[in-house]
PDB file of C-alpha atoms and ligand atoms in Angstrom:
ATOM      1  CA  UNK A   1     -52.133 102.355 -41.471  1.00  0.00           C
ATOM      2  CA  UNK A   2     -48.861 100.539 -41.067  1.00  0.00           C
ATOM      3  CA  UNK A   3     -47.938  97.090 -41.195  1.00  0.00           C
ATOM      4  CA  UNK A   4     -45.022  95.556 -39.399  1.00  0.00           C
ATOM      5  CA  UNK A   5     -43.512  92.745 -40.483  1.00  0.00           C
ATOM      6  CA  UNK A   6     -40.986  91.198 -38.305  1.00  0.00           C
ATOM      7  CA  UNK A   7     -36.820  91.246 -39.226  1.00  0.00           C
ATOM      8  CA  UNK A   8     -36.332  87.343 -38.824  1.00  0.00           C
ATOM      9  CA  UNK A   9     -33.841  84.997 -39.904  1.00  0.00           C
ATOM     10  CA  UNK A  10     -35.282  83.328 -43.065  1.00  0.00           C
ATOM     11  CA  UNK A  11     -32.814  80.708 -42.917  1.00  0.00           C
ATOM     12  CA  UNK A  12     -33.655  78.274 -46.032  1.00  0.00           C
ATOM     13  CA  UNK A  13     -36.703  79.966 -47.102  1.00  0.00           C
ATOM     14  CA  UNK A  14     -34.253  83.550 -47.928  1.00  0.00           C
ATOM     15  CA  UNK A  15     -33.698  82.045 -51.651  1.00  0.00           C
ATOM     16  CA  UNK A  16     -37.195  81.710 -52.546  1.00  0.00           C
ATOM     17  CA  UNK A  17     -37.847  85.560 -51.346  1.00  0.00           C
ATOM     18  CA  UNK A  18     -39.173  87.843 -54.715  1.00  0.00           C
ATOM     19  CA  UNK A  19     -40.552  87.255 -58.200  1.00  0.00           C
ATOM     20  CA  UNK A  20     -39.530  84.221 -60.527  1.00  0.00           C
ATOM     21  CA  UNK A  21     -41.517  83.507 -64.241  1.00  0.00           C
ATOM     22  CA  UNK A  22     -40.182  80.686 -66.164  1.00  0.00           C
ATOM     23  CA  UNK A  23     -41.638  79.990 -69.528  1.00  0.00           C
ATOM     24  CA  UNK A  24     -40.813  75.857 -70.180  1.00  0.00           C
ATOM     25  CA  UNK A  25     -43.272  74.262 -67.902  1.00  0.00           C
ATOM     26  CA  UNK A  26     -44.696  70.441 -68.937  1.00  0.00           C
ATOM     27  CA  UNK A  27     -47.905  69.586 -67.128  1.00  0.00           C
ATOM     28  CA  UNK A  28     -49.628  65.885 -67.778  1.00  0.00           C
ATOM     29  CA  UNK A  29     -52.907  66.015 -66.459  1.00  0.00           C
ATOM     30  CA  UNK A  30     -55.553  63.638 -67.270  1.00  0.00           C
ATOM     31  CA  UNK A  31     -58.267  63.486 -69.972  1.00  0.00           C
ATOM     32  CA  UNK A  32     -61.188  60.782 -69.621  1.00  0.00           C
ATOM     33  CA  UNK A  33     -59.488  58.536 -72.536  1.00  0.00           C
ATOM     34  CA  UNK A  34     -55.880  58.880 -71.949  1.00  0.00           C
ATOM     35  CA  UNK A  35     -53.187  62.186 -70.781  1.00  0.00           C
ATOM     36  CA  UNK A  36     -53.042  65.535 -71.809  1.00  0.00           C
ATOM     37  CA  UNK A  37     -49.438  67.219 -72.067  1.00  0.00           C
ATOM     38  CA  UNK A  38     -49.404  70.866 -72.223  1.00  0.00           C
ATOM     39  CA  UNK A  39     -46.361  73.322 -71.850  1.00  0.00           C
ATOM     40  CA  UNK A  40     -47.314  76.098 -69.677  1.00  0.00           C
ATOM     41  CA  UNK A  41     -45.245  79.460 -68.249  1.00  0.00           C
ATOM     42  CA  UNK A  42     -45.484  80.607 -65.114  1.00  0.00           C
ATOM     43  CA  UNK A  43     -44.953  83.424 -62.006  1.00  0.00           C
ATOM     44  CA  UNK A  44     -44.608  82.690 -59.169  1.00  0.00           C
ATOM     45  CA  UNK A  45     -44.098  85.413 -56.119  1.00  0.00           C
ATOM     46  CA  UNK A  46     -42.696  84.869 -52.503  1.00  0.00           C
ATOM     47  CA  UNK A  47     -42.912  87.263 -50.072  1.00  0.00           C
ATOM     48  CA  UNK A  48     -41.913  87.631 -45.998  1.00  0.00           C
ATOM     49  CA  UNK A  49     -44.590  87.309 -43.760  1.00  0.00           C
ATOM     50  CA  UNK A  50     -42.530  87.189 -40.565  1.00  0.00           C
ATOM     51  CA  UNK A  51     -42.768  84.696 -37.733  1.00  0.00           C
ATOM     52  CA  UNK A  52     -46.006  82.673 -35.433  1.00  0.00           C
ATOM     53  CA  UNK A  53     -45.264  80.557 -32.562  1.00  0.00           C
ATOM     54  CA  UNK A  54     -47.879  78.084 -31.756  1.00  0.00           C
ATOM     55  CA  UNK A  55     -48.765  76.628 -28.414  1.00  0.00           C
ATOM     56  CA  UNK A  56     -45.995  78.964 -26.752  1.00  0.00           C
ATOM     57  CA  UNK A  57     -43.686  76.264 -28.002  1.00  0.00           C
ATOM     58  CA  UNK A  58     -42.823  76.480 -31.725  1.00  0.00           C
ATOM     59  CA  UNK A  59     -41.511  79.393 -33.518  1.00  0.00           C
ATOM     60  CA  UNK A  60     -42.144  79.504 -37.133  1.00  0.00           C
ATOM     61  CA  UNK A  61     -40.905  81.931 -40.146  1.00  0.00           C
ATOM     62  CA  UNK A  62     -43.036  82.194 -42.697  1.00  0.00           C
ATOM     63  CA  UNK A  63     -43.618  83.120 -46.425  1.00  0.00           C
ATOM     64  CA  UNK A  64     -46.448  84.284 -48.117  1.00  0.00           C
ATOM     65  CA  UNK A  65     -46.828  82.604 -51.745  1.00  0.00           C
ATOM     66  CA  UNK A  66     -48.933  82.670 -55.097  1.00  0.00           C
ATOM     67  CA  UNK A  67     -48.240  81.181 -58.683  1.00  0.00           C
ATOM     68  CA  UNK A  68     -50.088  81.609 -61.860  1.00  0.00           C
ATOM     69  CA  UNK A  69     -49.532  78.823 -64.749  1.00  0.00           C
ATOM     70  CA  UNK A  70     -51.008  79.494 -68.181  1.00  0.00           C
ATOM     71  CA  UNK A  71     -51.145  77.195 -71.101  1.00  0.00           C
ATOM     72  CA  UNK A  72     -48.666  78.259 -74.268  1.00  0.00           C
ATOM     73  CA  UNK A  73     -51.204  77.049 -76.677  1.00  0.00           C
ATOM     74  CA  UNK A  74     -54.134  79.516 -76.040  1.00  0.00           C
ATOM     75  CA  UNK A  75     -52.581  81.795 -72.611  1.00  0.00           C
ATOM     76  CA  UNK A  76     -55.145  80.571 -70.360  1.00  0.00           C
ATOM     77  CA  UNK A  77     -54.805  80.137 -66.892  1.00  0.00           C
ATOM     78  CA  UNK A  78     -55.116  76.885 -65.621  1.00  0.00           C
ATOM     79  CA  UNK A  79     -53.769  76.551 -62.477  1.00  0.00           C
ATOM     80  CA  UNK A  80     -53.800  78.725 -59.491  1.00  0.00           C
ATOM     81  CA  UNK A  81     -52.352  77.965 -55.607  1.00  0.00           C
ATOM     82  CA  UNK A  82     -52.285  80.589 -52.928  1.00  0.00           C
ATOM     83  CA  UNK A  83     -49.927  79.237 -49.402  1.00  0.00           C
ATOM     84  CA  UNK A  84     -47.123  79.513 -47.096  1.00  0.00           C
ATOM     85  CA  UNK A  85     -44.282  78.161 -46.615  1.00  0.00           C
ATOM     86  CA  UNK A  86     -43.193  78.079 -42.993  1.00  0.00           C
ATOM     87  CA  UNK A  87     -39.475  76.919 -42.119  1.00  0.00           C
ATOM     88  CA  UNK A  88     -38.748  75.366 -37.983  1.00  0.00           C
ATOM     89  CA  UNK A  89     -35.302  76.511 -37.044  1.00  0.00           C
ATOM     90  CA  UNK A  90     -35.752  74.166 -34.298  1.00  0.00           C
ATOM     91  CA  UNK A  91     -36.025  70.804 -36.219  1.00  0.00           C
ATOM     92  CA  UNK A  92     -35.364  72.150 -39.361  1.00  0.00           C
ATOM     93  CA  UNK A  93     -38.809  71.157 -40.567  1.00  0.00           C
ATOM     94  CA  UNK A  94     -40.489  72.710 -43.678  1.00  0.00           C
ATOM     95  CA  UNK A  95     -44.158  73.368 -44.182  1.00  0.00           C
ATOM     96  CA  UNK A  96     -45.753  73.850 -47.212  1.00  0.00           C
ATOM     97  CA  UNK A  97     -49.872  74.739 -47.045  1.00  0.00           C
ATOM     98  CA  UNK A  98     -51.712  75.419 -49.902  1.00  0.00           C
ATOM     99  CA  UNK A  99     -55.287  75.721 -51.690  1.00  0.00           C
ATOM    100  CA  UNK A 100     -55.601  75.609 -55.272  1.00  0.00           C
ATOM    101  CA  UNK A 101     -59.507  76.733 -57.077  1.00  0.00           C
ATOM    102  CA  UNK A 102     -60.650  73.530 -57.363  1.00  0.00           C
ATOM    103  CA  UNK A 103     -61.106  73.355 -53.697  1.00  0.00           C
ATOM    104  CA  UNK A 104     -58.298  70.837 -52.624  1.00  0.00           C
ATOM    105  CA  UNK A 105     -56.520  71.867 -49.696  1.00  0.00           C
ATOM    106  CA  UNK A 106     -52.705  70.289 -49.021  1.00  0.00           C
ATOM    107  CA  UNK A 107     -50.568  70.694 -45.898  1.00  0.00           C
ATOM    108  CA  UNK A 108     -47.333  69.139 -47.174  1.00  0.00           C
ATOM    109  CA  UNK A 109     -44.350  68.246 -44.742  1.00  0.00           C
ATOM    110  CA  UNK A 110     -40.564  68.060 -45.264  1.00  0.00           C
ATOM    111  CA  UNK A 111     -37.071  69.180 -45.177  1.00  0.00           C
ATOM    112  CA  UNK A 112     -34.929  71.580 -46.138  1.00  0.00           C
ATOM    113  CA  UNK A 113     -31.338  71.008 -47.141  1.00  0.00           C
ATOM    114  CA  UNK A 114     -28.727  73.248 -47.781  1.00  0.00           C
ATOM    115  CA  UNK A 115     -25.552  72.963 -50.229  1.00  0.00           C
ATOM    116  CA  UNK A 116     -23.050  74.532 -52.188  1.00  0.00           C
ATOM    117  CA  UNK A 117     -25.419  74.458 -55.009  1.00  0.00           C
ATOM    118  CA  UNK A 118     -28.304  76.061 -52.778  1.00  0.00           C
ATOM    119  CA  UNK A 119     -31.484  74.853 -51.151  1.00  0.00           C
ATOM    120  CA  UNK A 120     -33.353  71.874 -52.102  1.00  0.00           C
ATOM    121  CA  UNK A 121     -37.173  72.109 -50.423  1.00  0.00           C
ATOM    122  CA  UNK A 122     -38.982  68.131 -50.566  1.00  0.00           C
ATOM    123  CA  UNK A 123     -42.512  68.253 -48.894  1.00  0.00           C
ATOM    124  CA  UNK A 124     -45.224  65.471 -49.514  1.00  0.00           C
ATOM    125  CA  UNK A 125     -48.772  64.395 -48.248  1.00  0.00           C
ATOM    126  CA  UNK A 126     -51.302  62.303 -48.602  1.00  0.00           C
ATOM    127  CA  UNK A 127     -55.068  61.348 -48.258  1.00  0.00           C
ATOM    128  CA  UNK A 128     -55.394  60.150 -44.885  1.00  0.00           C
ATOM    129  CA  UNK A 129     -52.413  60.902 -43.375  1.00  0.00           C
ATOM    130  CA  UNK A 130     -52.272  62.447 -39.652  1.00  0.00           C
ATOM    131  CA  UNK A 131     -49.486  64.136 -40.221  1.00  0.00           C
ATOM    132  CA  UNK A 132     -49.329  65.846 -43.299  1.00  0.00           C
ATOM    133  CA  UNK A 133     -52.880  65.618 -45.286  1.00  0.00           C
ATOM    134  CA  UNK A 134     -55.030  66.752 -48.344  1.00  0.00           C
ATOM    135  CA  UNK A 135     -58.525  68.102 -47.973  1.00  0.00           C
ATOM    136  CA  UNK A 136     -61.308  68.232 -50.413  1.00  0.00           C
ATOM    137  CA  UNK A 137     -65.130  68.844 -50.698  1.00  0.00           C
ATOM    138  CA  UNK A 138     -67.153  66.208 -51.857  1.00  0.00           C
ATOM    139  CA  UNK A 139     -67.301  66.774 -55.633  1.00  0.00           C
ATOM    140  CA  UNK A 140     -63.803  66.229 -55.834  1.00  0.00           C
ATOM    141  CA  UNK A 141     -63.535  63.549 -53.179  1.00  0.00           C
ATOM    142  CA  UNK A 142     -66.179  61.502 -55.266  1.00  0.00           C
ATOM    143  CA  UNK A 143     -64.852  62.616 -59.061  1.00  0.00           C
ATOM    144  CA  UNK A 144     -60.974  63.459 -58.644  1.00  0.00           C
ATOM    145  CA  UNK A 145     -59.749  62.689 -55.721  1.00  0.00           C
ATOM    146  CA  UNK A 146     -56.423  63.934 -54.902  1.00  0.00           C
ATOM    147  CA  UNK A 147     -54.570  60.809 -53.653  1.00  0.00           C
ATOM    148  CA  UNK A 148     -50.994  62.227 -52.807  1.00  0.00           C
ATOM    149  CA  UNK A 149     -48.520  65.405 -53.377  1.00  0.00           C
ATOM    150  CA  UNK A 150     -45.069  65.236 -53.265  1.00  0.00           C
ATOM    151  CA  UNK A 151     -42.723  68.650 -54.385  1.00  0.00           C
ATOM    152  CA  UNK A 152     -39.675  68.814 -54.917  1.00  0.00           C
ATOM    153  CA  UNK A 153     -37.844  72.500 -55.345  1.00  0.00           C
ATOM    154  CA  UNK A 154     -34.257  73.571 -56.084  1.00  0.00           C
ATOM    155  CA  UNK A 155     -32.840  76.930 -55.868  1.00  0.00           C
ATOM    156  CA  UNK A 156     -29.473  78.026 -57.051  1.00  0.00           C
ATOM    157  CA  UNK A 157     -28.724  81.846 -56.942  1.00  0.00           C
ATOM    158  CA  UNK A 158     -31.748  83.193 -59.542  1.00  0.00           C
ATOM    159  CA  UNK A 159     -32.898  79.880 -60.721  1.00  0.00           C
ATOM    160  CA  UNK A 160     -36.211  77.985 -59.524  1.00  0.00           C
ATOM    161  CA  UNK A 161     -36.770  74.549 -60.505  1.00  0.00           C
ATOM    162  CA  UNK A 162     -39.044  72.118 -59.607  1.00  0.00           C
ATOM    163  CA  UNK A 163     -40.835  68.531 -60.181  1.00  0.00           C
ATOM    164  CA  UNK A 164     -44.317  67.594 -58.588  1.00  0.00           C
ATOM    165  CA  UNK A 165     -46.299  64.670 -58.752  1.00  0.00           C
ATOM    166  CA  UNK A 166     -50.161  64.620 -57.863  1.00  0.00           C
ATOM    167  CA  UNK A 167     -51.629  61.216 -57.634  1.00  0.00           C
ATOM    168  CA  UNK A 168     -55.407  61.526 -58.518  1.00  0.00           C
ATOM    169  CA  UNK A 169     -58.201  58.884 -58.441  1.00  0.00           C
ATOM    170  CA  UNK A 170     -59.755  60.146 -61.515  1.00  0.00           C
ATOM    171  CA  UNK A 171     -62.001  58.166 -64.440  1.00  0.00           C
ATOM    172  CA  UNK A 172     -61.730  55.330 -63.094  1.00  0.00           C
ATOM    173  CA  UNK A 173     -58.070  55.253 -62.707  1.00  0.00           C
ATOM    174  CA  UNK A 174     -55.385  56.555 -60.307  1.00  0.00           C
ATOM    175  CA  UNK A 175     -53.546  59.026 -62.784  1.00  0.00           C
ATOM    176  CA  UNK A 176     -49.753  60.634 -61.830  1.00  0.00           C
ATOM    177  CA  UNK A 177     -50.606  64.336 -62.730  1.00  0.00           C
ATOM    178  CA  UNK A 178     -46.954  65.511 -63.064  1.00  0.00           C
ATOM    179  CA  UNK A 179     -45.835  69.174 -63.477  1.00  0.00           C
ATOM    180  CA  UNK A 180     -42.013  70.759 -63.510  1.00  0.00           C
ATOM    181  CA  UNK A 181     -40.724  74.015 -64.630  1.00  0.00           C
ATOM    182  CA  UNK A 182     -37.943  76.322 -64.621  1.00  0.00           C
ATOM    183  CA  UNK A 183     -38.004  79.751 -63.476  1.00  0.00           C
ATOM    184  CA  UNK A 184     -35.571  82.717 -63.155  1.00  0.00           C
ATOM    185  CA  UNK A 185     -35.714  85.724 -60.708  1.00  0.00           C
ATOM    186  CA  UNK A 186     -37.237  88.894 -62.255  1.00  0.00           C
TER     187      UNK A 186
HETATM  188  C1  HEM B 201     -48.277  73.835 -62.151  1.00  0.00           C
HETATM  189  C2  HEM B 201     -49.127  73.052 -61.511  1.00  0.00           C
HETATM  190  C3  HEM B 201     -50.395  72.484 -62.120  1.00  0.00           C
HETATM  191  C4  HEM B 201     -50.921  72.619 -63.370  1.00  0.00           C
HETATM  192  C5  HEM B 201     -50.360  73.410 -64.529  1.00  0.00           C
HETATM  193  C6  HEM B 201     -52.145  71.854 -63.401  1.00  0.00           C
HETATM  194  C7  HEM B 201     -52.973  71.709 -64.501  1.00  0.00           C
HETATM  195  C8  HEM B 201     -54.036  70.834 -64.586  1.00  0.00           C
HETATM  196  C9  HEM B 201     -54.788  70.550 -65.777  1.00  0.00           C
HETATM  197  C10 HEM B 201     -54.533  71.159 -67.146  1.00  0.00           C
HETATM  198  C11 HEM B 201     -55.728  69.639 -65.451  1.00  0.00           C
HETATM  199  C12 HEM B 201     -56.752  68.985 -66.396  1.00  0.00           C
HETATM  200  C13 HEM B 201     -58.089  69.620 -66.234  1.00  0.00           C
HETATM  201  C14 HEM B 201     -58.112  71.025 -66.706  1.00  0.00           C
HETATM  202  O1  HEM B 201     -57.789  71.284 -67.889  1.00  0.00           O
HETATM  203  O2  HEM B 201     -58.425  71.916 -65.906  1.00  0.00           O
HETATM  204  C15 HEM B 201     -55.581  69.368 -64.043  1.00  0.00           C
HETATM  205  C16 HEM B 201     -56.362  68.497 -63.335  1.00  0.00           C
HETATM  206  C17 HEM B 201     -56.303  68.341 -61.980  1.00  0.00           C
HETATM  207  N1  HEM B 201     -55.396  68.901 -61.119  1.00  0.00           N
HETATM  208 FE1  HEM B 201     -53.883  70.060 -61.649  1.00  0.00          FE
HETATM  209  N2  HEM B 201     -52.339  71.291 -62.181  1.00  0.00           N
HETATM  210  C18 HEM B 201     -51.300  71.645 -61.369  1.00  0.00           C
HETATM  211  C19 HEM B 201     -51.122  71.293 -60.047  1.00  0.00           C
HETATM  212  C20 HEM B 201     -52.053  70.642 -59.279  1.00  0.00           C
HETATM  213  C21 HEM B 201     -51.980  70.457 -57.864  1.00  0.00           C
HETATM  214  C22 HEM B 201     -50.828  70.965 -56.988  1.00  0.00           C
HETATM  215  C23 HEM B 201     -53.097  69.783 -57.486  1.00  0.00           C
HETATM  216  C24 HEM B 201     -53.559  69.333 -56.136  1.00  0.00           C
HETATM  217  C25 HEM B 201     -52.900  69.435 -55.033  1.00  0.00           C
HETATM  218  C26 HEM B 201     -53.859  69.527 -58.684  1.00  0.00           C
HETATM  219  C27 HEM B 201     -55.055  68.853 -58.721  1.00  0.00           C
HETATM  220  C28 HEM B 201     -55.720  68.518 -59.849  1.00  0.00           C
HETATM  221  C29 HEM B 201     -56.884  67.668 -59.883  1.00  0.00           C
HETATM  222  C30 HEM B 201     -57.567  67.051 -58.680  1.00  0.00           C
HETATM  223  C31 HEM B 201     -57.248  67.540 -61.212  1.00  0.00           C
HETATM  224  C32 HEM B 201     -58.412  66.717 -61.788  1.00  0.00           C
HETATM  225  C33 HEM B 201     -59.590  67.579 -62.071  1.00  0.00           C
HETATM  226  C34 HEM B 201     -60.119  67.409 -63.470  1.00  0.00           C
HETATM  227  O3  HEM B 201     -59.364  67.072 -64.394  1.00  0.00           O
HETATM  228  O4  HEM B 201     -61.303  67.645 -63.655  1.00  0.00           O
HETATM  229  N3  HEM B 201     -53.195  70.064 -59.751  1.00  0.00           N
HETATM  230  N4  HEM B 201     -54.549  70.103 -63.545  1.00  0.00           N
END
């Protein structure tokens, strides 16, 4: 069997295309009596995946991504996120959708912008939003709720880097789970 996918201008979303690992990640994630910092590497892969249109109306080109991050201290994997990342010539609008194990779901919105550095990708959401939003079953909604997302990504010839901040209602208290990292292409 063959699969076709689509020549199409990639426009922002060209940069990100291939295999980046990055070993100087810093994740803060929260602990019932305080924060937890742990330095994690990390690959991450981005793939085409061609164009949709939706409604007959908007065209859409797409990637395909997954990253892996593994804590230094013991090489465990602890966080997974499977998504696209779909780029609107048209109004120059940037979609990022995403699921991570836990069973949080996160259609972030955004732009991108290019310069004579290269591309810088912001995308946020939040709980409740109609526009860009977070889904979650009820464990998490009722135990560590994911409040808000906000990415943001550079890319400059074969360097990645980016910052994210996850606001989660969690212990009692709304926690910034932070997470940034640097990676090259392999
Ligand atoms: C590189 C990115 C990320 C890393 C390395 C990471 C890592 C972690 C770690 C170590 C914890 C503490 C609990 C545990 O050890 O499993 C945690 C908790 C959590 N993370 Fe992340 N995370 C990342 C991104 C995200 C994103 C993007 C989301 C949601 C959109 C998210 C949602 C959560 C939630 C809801 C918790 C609380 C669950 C709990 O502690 O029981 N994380 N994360």
């Amino acid at each position: 069997m063959t699969m076709i996918v689509p020549e199409v201008d990639y426009g922002p979303l060209a940069s990100l295309m291939g295999n980046w690992a990055g070993d100087g990640g810093m994740d803060v994630s929260p602990e019932p009596d305080g924060e937890d910092h742990s330095p994690y590497y990390e690959m991450m892969m981005f793939e085409a995946c061609g164009d949709v249109d939706n409604a007959e109306a908007q065209e859409l080109i797409v990637l395909r991504y997954h990253l892996v991050a593994a804590r230094k201290k013991n090489d465990k994997v602890f966080h997974n996120e499977s998504g696209y990342l779909t780029w609107c010539q048209a109004s120059g609008d940037v979609v990022q959708s995403f699921v991570i194990p836990r069973g949080v779901g996160v259609v972030a919105g955004g732009k991108a912008e290019e310069n004579r550095q290269g591309v810088v990708i912001e995308v946020s959401a939040s709980l409740g939003d109609d526009d860009y939003g977070i889904v979650q079953g009820p464990f998490m909604r009722d135990n560590a709720s994911t409040q808000s997302f906000t990415r943001r990504l550079e890319v400059s010839g074969n360097e990645l880097s980016y910052k994210q901040t996850t606001v989660v209602d969690i212990y009692g208290r709304v926690f910034d789970h932070t997470d940034e990292n640097t990676l090259t292409r392999q």
